PDB file of C-alpha atoms in Angstrom:
ATOM      1  CA  SER V   1       0.068  52.747  -0.232  1.00  0.00           C
ATOM      2  CA  ASP V   2       3.717  51.472  -1.275  1.00  0.00           C
ATOM      3  CA  SER V   3       4.348  47.514  -1.857  1.00  0.00           C
ATOM      4  CA  VAL V   4       7.454  45.287  -1.220  1.00  0.00           C
ATOM      5  CA  ASP V   5       8.740  42.445  -2.434  1.00  0.00           C
ATOM      6  CA  PHE V   6      10.983  39.530  -1.565  1.00  0.00           C
ATOM      7  CA  VAL V   7      12.561  37.233  -3.862  1.00  0.00           C
ATOM      8  CA  ALA V   8      14.627  33.973  -3.749  1.00  0.00           C
ATOM      9  CA  GLY V   9      17.667  34.133  -2.774  1.00  0.00           C
ATOM     10  CA  PRO V  10      20.608  32.295  -4.557  1.00  0.00           C
ATOM     11  CA  VAL V  11      20.533  28.343  -5.331  1.00  0.00           C
ATOM     12  CA  PHE V  12      21.178  26.227  -2.569  1.00  0.00           C
ATOM     13  CA  TYR V  13      22.896  23.083  -3.214  1.00  0.00           C
ATOM     14  CA  GLY V  14      23.294  21.849   0.349  1.00  0.00           C
ATOM     15  CA  VAL V  15      22.085  19.377   2.305  1.00  0.00           C
ATOM     16  CA  ASP V  16      17.874  19.569   2.529  1.00  0.00           C
ATOM     17  CA  GLY V  17      18.671  22.367  -0.498  1.00  0.00           C
ATOM     18  CA  THR V  18      18.261  21.657  -4.404  1.00  0.00           C
ATOM     19  CA  THR V  19      16.798  18.116  -5.183  1.00  0.00           C
ATOM     20  CA  LEU V  20      16.733  15.768  -7.646  1.00  0.00           C
ATOM     21  CA  THR V  21      14.257  12.793  -7.572  1.00  0.00           C
ATOM     22  CA  ALA V  22      13.276  10.313  -9.943  1.00  0.00           C
ATOM     23  CA  THR V  23      10.152   7.874  -9.628  1.00  0.00           C
ATOM     24  CA  PRO V  24      10.328   4.665  -7.592  1.00  0.00           C
ATOM     25  CA  GLY V  25       9.971   1.433  -8.531  1.00  0.00           C
ATOM     26  CA  SER V  26      10.616   0.108 -12.178  1.00  0.00           C
ATOM     27  CA  VAL V  27       8.752   0.809 -15.885  1.00  0.00           C
ATOM     28  CA  LEU V  28       8.346  -1.584 -18.620  1.00  0.00           C
ATOM     29  CA  ALA V  29      11.998  -1.525 -20.867  1.00  0.00           C
ATOM     30  CA  ASP V  30       9.936  -0.915 -24.037  1.00  0.00           C
ATOM     31  CA  ASP V  31      10.728   3.079 -25.108  1.00  0.00           C
ATOM     32  CA  ALA V  32       7.461   3.938 -24.310  1.00  0.00           C
ATOM     33  CA  ALA V  33       6.864   3.839 -20.546  1.00  0.00           C
ATOM     34  CA  GLU V  34       8.524   6.305 -18.764  1.00  0.00           C
ATOM     35  CA  HIS V  35      10.234   7.678 -15.414  1.00  0.00           C
ATOM     36  CA  LYS V  36       9.687  11.015 -14.083  1.00  0.00           C
ATOM     37  CA  VAL V  37      12.978  12.760 -12.966  1.00  0.00           C
ATOM     38  CA  SER V  38      12.852  16.464 -11.452  1.00  0.00           C
ATOM     39  CA  VAL V  39      15.118  19.004  -9.558  1.00  0.00           C
ATOM     40  CA  THR V  40      13.258  21.253  -6.969  1.00  0.00           C
ATOM     41  CA  VAL V  41      15.828  24.477  -6.475  1.00  0.00           C
ATOM     42  CA  VAL V  42      14.927  26.309  -3.606  1.00  0.00           C
ATOM     43  CA  ASP V  43      17.281  29.050  -1.408  1.00  0.00           C
ATOM     44  CA  LYS V  44      19.043  28.041   1.764  1.00  0.00           C
ATOM     45  CA  PHE V  45      15.577  28.961   3.148  1.00  0.00           C
ATOM     46  CA  ASP V  46      13.471  26.428   1.020  1.00  0.00           C
ATOM     47  CA  ASN V  47      12.027  29.429  -0.869  1.00  0.00           C
ATOM     48  CA  PRO V  48      10.988  27.863  -4.437  1.00  0.00           C
ATOM     49  CA  ILE V  49      13.345  29.866  -7.166  1.00  0.00           C
ATOM     50  CA  ASN V  50      11.696  30.241 -10.889  1.00  0.00           C
ATOM     51  CA  ASN V  51      13.405  29.779 -13.884  1.00  0.00           C
ATOM     52  CA  ALA V  52      16.349  28.502 -13.419  1.00  0.00           C
ATOM     53  CA  GLU V  53      17.799  26.425 -15.919  1.00  0.00           C
ATOM     54  CA  VAL V  54      18.224  22.849 -15.083  1.00  0.00           C
ATOM     55  CA  VAL V  55      20.002  20.137 -17.307  1.00  0.00           C
ATOM     56  CA  TYR V  56      20.036  16.796 -16.717  1.00  0.00           C
ATOM     57  CA  THR V  57      22.028  13.649 -17.727  1.00  0.00           C
ATOM     58  CA  VAL V  58      21.270   9.853 -18.319  1.00  0.00           C
ATOM     59  CA  GLU V  59      23.079   7.141 -18.273  1.00  0.00           C
ATOM     60  CA  ALA V  60      23.010   5.636 -21.424  1.00  0.00           C
ATOM     61  CA  PRO V  61      20.842   3.507 -22.845  1.00  0.00           C
ATOM     62  CA  ALA V  62      18.035   5.146 -21.066  1.00  0.00           C
ATOM     63  CA  HIS V  63      17.288   8.674 -22.612  1.00  0.00           C
ATOM     64  CA  LEU V  64      15.531  11.995 -21.788  1.00  0.00           C
ATOM     65  CA  VAL V  65      12.083  12.200 -23.856  1.00  0.00           C
ATOM     66  CA  GLY V  66      12.712  15.763 -25.731  1.00  0.00           C
ATOM     67  CA  SER V  67      15.198  18.329 -24.421  1.00  0.00           C
ATOM     68  CA  THR V  68      17.946  17.786 -21.769  1.00  0.00           C
ATOM     69  CA  SER V  69      17.072  20.925 -20.303  1.00  0.00           C
ATOM     70  CA  ALA V  70      14.220  22.831 -18.623  1.00  0.00           C
ATOM     71  CA  ARG V  71      13.245  25.679 -16.662  1.00  0.00           C
ATOM     72  CA  SER V  72      12.230  25.558 -13.254  1.00  0.00           C
ATOM     73  CA  GLY V  73       8.733  27.232 -12.483  1.00  0.00           C
ATOM     74  CA  LYS V  74       7.234  29.194 -10.224  1.00  0.00           C
ATOM     75  CA  ASN V  75       7.189  25.956  -7.475  1.00  0.00           C
ATOM     76  CA  GLY V  76      10.970  25.297  -8.276  1.00  0.00           C
ATOM     77  CA  VAL V  77      10.413  22.860  -9.875  1.00  0.00           C
ATOM     78  CA  SER V  78      11.655  21.515 -13.180  1.00  0.00           C
ATOM     79  CA  ASP V  79      10.372  18.043 -15.089  1.00  0.00           C
ATOM     80  CA  ALA V  80      11.686  15.717 -17.442  1.00  0.00           C
ATOM     81  CA  SER V  81      10.953  11.742 -18.745  1.00  0.00           C
ATOM     82  CA  VAL V  82      13.344   9.096 -19.107  1.00  0.00           C
ATOM     83  CA  THR V  83      12.802   5.946 -21.140  1.00  0.00           C
ATOM     84  CA  SER V  84      14.333   2.958 -22.369  1.00  0.00           C
ATOM     85  CA  ALA V  85      14.407   0.076 -24.736  1.00  0.00           C
ATOM     86  CA  THR V  86      17.505  -1.779 -22.705  1.00  0.00           C
ATOM     87  CA  SER V  87      16.043  -3.082 -19.162  1.00  0.00           C
ATOM     88  CA  GLY V  88      18.536  -2.393 -15.984  1.00  0.00           C
ATOM     89  CA  THR V  89      19.055   0.688 -13.754  1.00  0.00           C
ATOM     90  CA  PHE V  90      20.587   3.845 -14.842  1.00  0.00           C
ATOM     91  CA  ARG V  91      21.736   7.237 -13.507  1.00  0.00           C
ATOM     92  CA  VAL V  92      20.647  10.361 -13.448  1.00  0.00           C
ATOM     93  CA  THR V  93      22.438  13.118 -12.674  1.00  0.00           C
ATOM     94  CA  ALA V  94      21.402  17.522 -13.208  1.00  0.00           C
ATOM     95  CA  THR V  95      22.670  20.674 -13.071  1.00  0.00           C
ATOM     96  CA  VAL V  96      21.086  24.013 -12.358  1.00  0.00           C
ATOM     97  CA  ASN V  97      22.423  26.830 -13.506  1.00  0.00           C
ATOM     98  CA  GLY V  98      25.623  25.103 -14.455  1.00  0.00           C
ATOM     99  CA  ALA V  99      25.979  23.128 -10.478  1.00  0.00           C
ATOM    100  CA  PRO V 100      25.737  19.823  -9.894  1.00  0.00           C
ATOM    101  CA  VAL V 101      22.806  18.899  -7.921  1.00  0.00           C
ATOM    102  CA  THR V 102      24.259  17.482  -5.397  1.00  0.00           C
ATOM    103  CA  GLU V 103      21.189  16.304  -3.073  1.00  0.00           C
ATOM    104  CA  GLY V 104      19.499  12.840  -4.187  1.00  0.00           C
ATOM    105  CA  SER V 105      22.222  12.643  -6.825  1.00  0.00           C
ATOM    106  CA  PRO V 106      22.748  10.641  -8.918  1.00  0.00           C
ATOM    107  CA  ALA V 107      18.986   9.204  -8.887  1.00  0.00           C
ATOM    108  CA  SER V 108      18.471   5.680 -10.513  1.00  0.00           C
ATOM    109  CA  VAL V 109      15.748   4.880 -12.901  1.00  0.00           C
ATOM    110  CA  THR V 110      14.567   0.865 -13.576  1.00  0.00           C
ATOM    111  CA  PHE V 111      13.448  -0.592 -16.434  1.00  0.00           C
ATOM    112  CA  SER V 112      12.401  -4.076 -16.861  1.00  0.00           C
ATOM    113  CA  PRO V 113      12.239  -6.000 -19.634  1.00  0.00           C
ATOM    114  CA  GLY V 114       8.580  -7.618 -21.018  1.00  0.00           C
ATOM    115  CA  ALA V 115       7.364 -10.986 -21.594  1.00  0.00           C
ATOM    116  CA  ALA V 116       9.401 -13.282 -23.133  1.00  0.00           C
ATOM    117  CA  VAL V 117       8.839 -13.626 -26.888  1.00  0.00           C
ATOM    118  CA  ALA V 118       9.910 -16.898 -29.142  1.00  0.00           C
ATOM    119  CA  ALA V 119      11.219 -14.295 -32.093  1.00  0.00           C
ATOM    120  CA  THR V 120      14.262 -12.886 -30.015  1.00  0.00           C
ATOM    121  CA  SER V 121      14.484 -16.316 -27.826  1.00  0.00           C
ATOM    122  CA  THR V 122      16.893 -19.034 -28.978  1.00  0.00           C
ATOM    123  CA  LEU V 123      16.970 -22.690 -27.881  1.00  0.00           C
ATOM    124  CA  LYS V 124      20.546 -24.856 -28.155  1.00  0.00           C
ATOM    125  CA  VAL V 125      20.814 -28.391 -27.570  1.00  0.00           C
ATOM    126  CA  THR V 126      24.418 -29.993 -27.266  1.00  0.00           C
ATOM    127  CA  THR V 127      25.348 -31.805 -29.707  1.00  0.00           C
ATOM    128  CA  GLY V 128      26.649 -35.780 -30.241  1.00  0.00           C
ATOM    129  CA  ASP V 129      25.551 -38.881 -29.428  1.00  0.00           C
ATOM    130  CA  ARG V 130      24.413 -39.632 -26.050  1.00  0.00           C
ATOM    131  CA  VAL V 131      23.432 -43.370 -24.341  1.00  0.00           C
ATOM    132  CA  ALA V 132      19.418 -44.190 -24.421  1.00  0.00           C
ATOM    133  CA  ASP V 133      19.626 -45.172 -20.894  1.00  0.00           C
ATOM    134  CA  GLY V 134      17.909 -42.311 -18.749  1.00  0.00           C
ATOM    135  CA  VAL V 135      20.593 -41.129 -17.431  1.00  0.00           C
ATOM    136  CA  ASP V 136      23.333 -39.907 -20.279  1.00  0.00           C
ATOM    137  CA  THR V 137      22.543 -36.568 -21.033  1.00  0.00           C
ATOM    138  CA  HIS V 138      21.859 -33.966 -23.248  1.00  0.00           C
ATOM    139  CA  THR V 139      21.746 -30.043 -22.501  1.00  0.00           C
ATOM    140  CA  ALA V 140      18.983 -27.714 -23.766  1.00  0.00           C
ATOM    141  CA  THR V 141      20.249 -23.941 -22.595  1.00  0.00           C
ATOM    142  CA  ILE V 142      17.168 -20.999 -23.737  1.00  0.00           C
ATOM    143  CA  GLU V 143      17.416 -17.482 -23.638  1.00  0.00           C
ATOM    144  CA  LEU V 144      14.573 -15.978 -22.850  1.00  0.00           C
ATOM    145  CA  ARG V 145      14.391 -12.394 -24.403  1.00  0.00           C
ATOM    146  CA  ASP V 146      12.002  -9.995 -24.600  1.00  0.00           C
ATOM    147  CA  ILE V 147      10.822  -7.947 -27.865  1.00  0.00           C
ATOM    148  CA  ASN V 148      13.507  -5.656 -27.188  1.00  0.00           C
ATOM    149  CA  GLY V 149      15.797  -8.642 -26.844  1.00  0.00           C
ATOM    150  CA  ASN V 150      16.216  -7.787 -23.354  1.00  0.00           C
ATOM    151  CA  PRO V 151      16.908 -11.034 -20.981  1.00  0.00           C
ATOM    152  CA  VAL V 152      14.021 -12.384 -18.914  1.00  0.00           C
ATOM    153  CA  PRO V 153      14.988 -13.449 -16.190  1.00  0.00           C
ATOM    154  CA  ASN V 154      13.019 -15.346 -12.734  1.00  0.00           C
ATOM    155  CA  ASP V 155      10.805 -16.689 -15.629  1.00  0.00           C
ATOM    156  CA  ALA V 156      11.492 -20.768 -16.066  1.00  0.00           C
ATOM    157  CA  ALA V 157       7.920 -21.529 -16.389  1.00  0.00           C
ATOM    158  CA  SER V 158       8.100 -19.629 -19.745  1.00  0.00           C
ATOM    159  CA  ALA V 159      10.745 -21.877 -21.090  1.00  0.00           C
ATOM    160  CA  VAL V 160       8.578 -24.695 -22.118  1.00  0.00           C
ATOM    161  CA  LEU V 161      10.070 -27.493 -23.602  1.00  0.00           C
ATOM    162  CA  SER V 162       9.005 -31.040 -24.605  1.00  0.00           C
ATOM    163  CA  SER V 163      10.708 -34.424 -26.076  1.00  0.00           C
ATOM    164  CA  VAL V 164       9.355 -37.506 -28.063  1.00  0.00           C
ATOM    165  CA  PRO V 165      10.110 -39.735 -26.822  1.00  0.00           C
ATOM    166  CA  GLY V 166      12.296 -38.723 -23.554  1.00  0.00           C
ATOM    167  CA  ARG V 167      12.013 -37.010 -21.070  1.00  0.00           C
ATOM    168  CA  VAL V 168      12.629 -33.143 -19.978  1.00  0.00           C
ATOM    169  CA  GLY V 169      14.221 -32.388 -16.633  1.00  0.00           C
ATOM    170  CA  THR V 170      13.452 -29.136 -14.571  1.00  0.00           C
ATOM    171  CA  VAL V 171      14.284 -26.036 -15.991  1.00  0.00           C
ATOM    172  CA  THR V 172      16.483 -23.791 -14.499  1.00  0.00           C
ATOM    173  CA  GLU V 173      18.224 -20.125 -15.202  1.00  0.00           C
ATOM    174  CA  THR V 174      21.886 -20.282 -14.668  1.00  0.00           C
ATOM    175  CA  SER V 175      23.720 -16.877 -12.913  1.00  0.00           C
ATOM    176  CA  THR V 176      23.341 -15.313 -16.575  1.00  0.00           C
ATOM    177  CA  PRO V 177      20.109 -13.607 -16.177  1.00  0.00           C
ATOM    178  CA  GLY V 178      17.529 -14.677 -18.720  1.00  0.00           C
ATOM    179  CA  THR V 179      19.697 -17.959 -19.777  1.00  0.00           C
ATOM    180  CA  TYR V 180      18.128 -21.680 -18.556  1.00  0.00           C
ATOM    181  CA  THR V 181      19.471 -25.072 -18.927  1.00  0.00           C
ATOM    182  CA  ALA V 182      16.971 -28.562 -18.691  1.00  0.00           C
ATOM    183  CA  PRO V 183      18.846 -32.198 -18.984  1.00  0.00           C
ATOM    184  CA  LEU V 184      17.232 -34.037 -21.903  1.00  0.00           C
ATOM    185  CA  THR V 185      17.131 -38.043 -21.195  1.00  0.00           C
ATOM    186  CA  SER V 186      16.199 -40.912 -23.262  1.00  0.00           C
ATOM    187  CA  THR V 187      15.401 -44.801 -22.994  1.00  0.00           C
ATOM    188  CA  VAL V 188      14.422 -45.148 -26.450  1.00  0.00           C
TER     189      VAL V 188
END
């Protein structure tokens, strides 16, 4: 008996064709946690294409773990991992056999800072004399950073200050993420 085989056609780069995706959400910016990025390589009839060369490009300082290229499998899927020690959102693009993937491109991966640590955070207080009347104010500026030096936003509760004698006002975040201020007053 004779057999016939059908193979996928050429790579299709149009709408609903070859697609770039990335895992959603945010992972820790610790240069160990990873986002998975994938390219699904198909022809215009959505047939998977095996052994296509996929090359990934990631916006620095995020970077690929291992090689920048990978071949698609029998299911047409090529996977890579992205990590970063720097917090932020970074773009990922890909090419298949040298042509850019347009569907889903650029994909985005987001890395979040870890907990604030004293070793990389800073505290500065305005200098000079203030009248001890409970009104005249010094300003404390706190820059909360994680172990990798990333700013830690939305965490005023971690900026714990005390003033003896005196009073520490409400700690509030400035327009610069990870930077907080608090008024300091005294009657003594």
